[in-house]
Amino acid sequence: MPVFVLLFNARTENEGIHTIQIGDRNKVLMFESEDDATRFGVLLEAQDFPSPTVEEFDQEEIMEFCRGVNYEWEVIPAGSLEIPPENNVENTDWQLDADQMSEKAENSEFDLDRIRRQLEGLL
C-alpha cells in the first residue's frame, strides 16, 4: 500500500525523514493521503521548519526502515487532521549531520593550508 512521508533535504546526502519525538522514541507518520501529508508539511513550515518534501513509498518499505533504526510508526488515515506537536526539538539529527559535515570541510581546508605551507617551505 502506498503511503506518503515527509522528507527534509530529499535526494541529498543529508536527507532526513520527519519524525515526532515521544520521550526518547521517534515515530514516523505515514499518511494515506498525499493532501494530508502536504497540509501537515505546511503546518510544519508555519512552525519555522524547513520546507519538507512529500514522498510516496510502499508502506512495508517505511516499516522496514523503522524497524532497522528502532523507530515507531503510525499510519494516518485519509481525511484525518493531524497537527504537529507544539514543541519542536532544537537540533534535528540531519541538522547535526550537516554541522558535522561543515566542520569536517573546515578541518580539511585547514589541513590543506598546512600542507601547502609545508610544501612552500621546502622550496
Short mmCIF file of C-alpha atoms in Angstrom, two decimals:
data_model
loop_
_atom_site.label_atom_id
_atom_site.label_comp_id
_atom_site.label_asym_id
_atom_site.label_seq_id
_atom_site.Cartn_x
_atom_site.Cartn_y
_atom_site.Cartn_z
CA MET A 1 0.00 0.00 0.00
CA PRO A 2 1.44 3.40 -0.89
CA VAL A 3 1.92 5.95 1.90
CA PHE A 4 3.32 9.46 1.99
CA VAL A 5 6.05 10.65 4.34
CA LEU A 6 7.81 13.97 4.81
CA LEU A 7 11.49 14.24 3.94
CA PHE A 8 13.92 17.08 4.52
CA ASN A 9 16.77 17.61 2.06
CA ALA A 10 15.19 14.99 -0.20
CA ARG A 11 17.57 13.17 -2.57
CA THR A 12 20.71 14.62 -0.97
CA GLU A 13 23.45 13.11 1.19
CA ASN A 14 21.85 14.83 4.16
CA GLU A 15 18.31 13.51 3.67
CA GLY A 16 16.17 13.12 6.77
CA ILE A 17 12.70 11.77 7.45
CA HIS A 18 10.32 13.72 9.66
CA THR A 19 9.63 12.06 12.98
CA ILE A 20 7.77 13.01 16.10
CA GLN A 21 9.76 12.54 19.28
CA ILE A 22 7.85 10.96 22.14
CA GLY A 23 10.10 10.71 25.16
CA ASP A 24 13.26 9.07 23.87
CA ARG A 25 11.47 7.39 20.94
CA ASN A 26 10.92 8.63 17.38
CA LYS A 27 7.77 7.96 15.39
CA VAL A 28 7.38 8.25 11.62
CA LEU A 29 3.98 9.37 10.36
CA MET A 30 2.79 7.58 7.21
CA PHE A 31 -0.08 9.41 5.57
CA GLU A 32 -2.57 7.53 3.40
CA SER A 33 -3.38 10.80 1.60
CA GLU A 34 -0.85 12.97 -0.19
CA ASP A 35 -3.01 16.04 0.50
CA ASP A 36 -2.98 15.32 4.25
CA ALA A 37 0.82 14.93 4.18
CA THR A 38 1.16 18.20 2.28
CA ARG A 39 -1.09 20.00 4.75
CA PHE A 40 0.98 18.62 7.65
CA GLY A 41 4.14 19.87 5.90
CA VAL A 42 2.65 23.36 5.57
CA LEU A 43 1.86 23.33 9.29
CA LEU A 44 5.48 22.37 10.00
CA GLU A 45 6.69 25.29 7.87
CA ALA A 46 4.45 27.58 9.94
CA GLN A 47 6.46 26.38 12.96
CA ASP A 48 9.71 27.51 11.27
CA PHE A 49 10.72 24.09 9.97
CA PRO A 50 12.44 23.97 6.60
CA SER A 51 10.14 23.10 3.73
CA PRO A 52 9.62 19.31 3.64
CA THR A 53 9.10 17.24 0.52
CA VAL A 54 6.19 14.79 0.40
CA GLU A 55 7.39 11.46 -0.99
CA GLU A 56 5.44 8.32 -1.83
CA PHE A 57 6.77 4.98 -0.56
CA ASP A 58 5.47 1.49 -0.11
CA GLN A 59 4.20 1.15 3.47
CA GLU A 60 6.25 -2.01 4.03
CA GLU A 61 9.43 -0.18 2.96
CA ILE A 62 8.90 2.53 5.60
CA MET A 63 8.04 -0.06 8.25
CA GLU A 64 11.26 -1.95 7.41
CA PHE A 65 13.23 1.29 7.71
CA CYS A 66 11.61 1.98 11.09
CA ARG A 67 12.45 -1.50 12.35
CA GLY A 68 16.04 -1.03 11.23
CA VAL A 69 16.54 2.23 13.14
CA ASN A 70 14.25 1.32 16.07
CA TYR A 71 11.59 3.93 15.25
CA GLU A 72 7.89 3.57 15.81
CA TRP A 73 5.39 4.35 13.07
CA GLU A 74 1.77 5.38 12.71
CA VAL A 75 -0.49 5.27 9.67
CA ILE A 76 -2.59 8.43 9.43
CA PRO A 77 -5.92 7.57 7.74
CA ALA A 78 -7.04 9.72 4.82
CA GLY A 79 -9.07 12.71 5.94
CA SER A 80 -7.53 12.86 9.43
CA LEU A 81 -6.45 16.27 10.60
CA GLU A 82 -3.01 15.53 12.05
CA ILE A 83 -1.43 18.54 13.72
CA PRO A 84 2.28 18.81 14.60
CA PRO A 85 3.17 18.99 18.30
CA GLU A 86 3.66 22.48 19.71
CA ASN A 87 7.19 21.69 20.95
CA ASN A 88 9.99 21.01 18.49
CA VAL A 89 13.46 19.61 19.06
CA GLU A 90 16.18 22.25 18.88
CA ASN A 91 18.61 20.31 16.66
CA THR A 92 17.43 17.58 14.37
CA ASP A 93 19.62 14.59 13.53
CA TRP A 94 20.01 15.76 9.94
CA GLN A 95 20.99 19.25 11.09
CA LEU A 96 23.65 17.70 13.34
CA ASP A 97 24.93 15.73 10.33
CA ALA A 98 25.13 18.91 8.27
CA ASP A 99 27.04 20.68 11.05
CA GLN A 100 29.47 17.77 11.31
CA MET A 101 29.98 17.76 7.52
CA SER A 102 30.65 21.51 7.61
CA GLU A 103 33.15 21.03 10.44
CA LYS A 104 34.93 18.26 8.50
CA ALA A 105 35.11 20.52 5.44
CA GLU A 106 36.64 23.30 7.56
CA ASN A 107 39.17 20.84 9.03
CA SER A 108 40.06 19.58 5.55
CA GLU A 109 40.61 23.16 4.37
CA PHE A 110 42.84 23.80 7.38
CA ASP A 111 44.83 20.63 6.65
CA LEU A 112 45.27 21.65 3.01
CA ASP A 113 46.55 25.08 4.04
CA ARG A 114 49.00 23.49 6.50
CA ILE A 115 50.31 21.06 3.86
CA ARG A 116 50.57 23.90 1.32
CA ARG A 117 52.67 25.96 3.76
CA GLN A 118 54.92 22.97 4.44
CA LEU A 119 55.49 22.39 0.72
CA GLU A 120 56.19 26.08 0.14
CA GLY A 121 58.69 25.94 2.99
CA LEU A 122 60.58 23.19 1.16
CA LEU A 123 61.02 25.45 -1.87
#
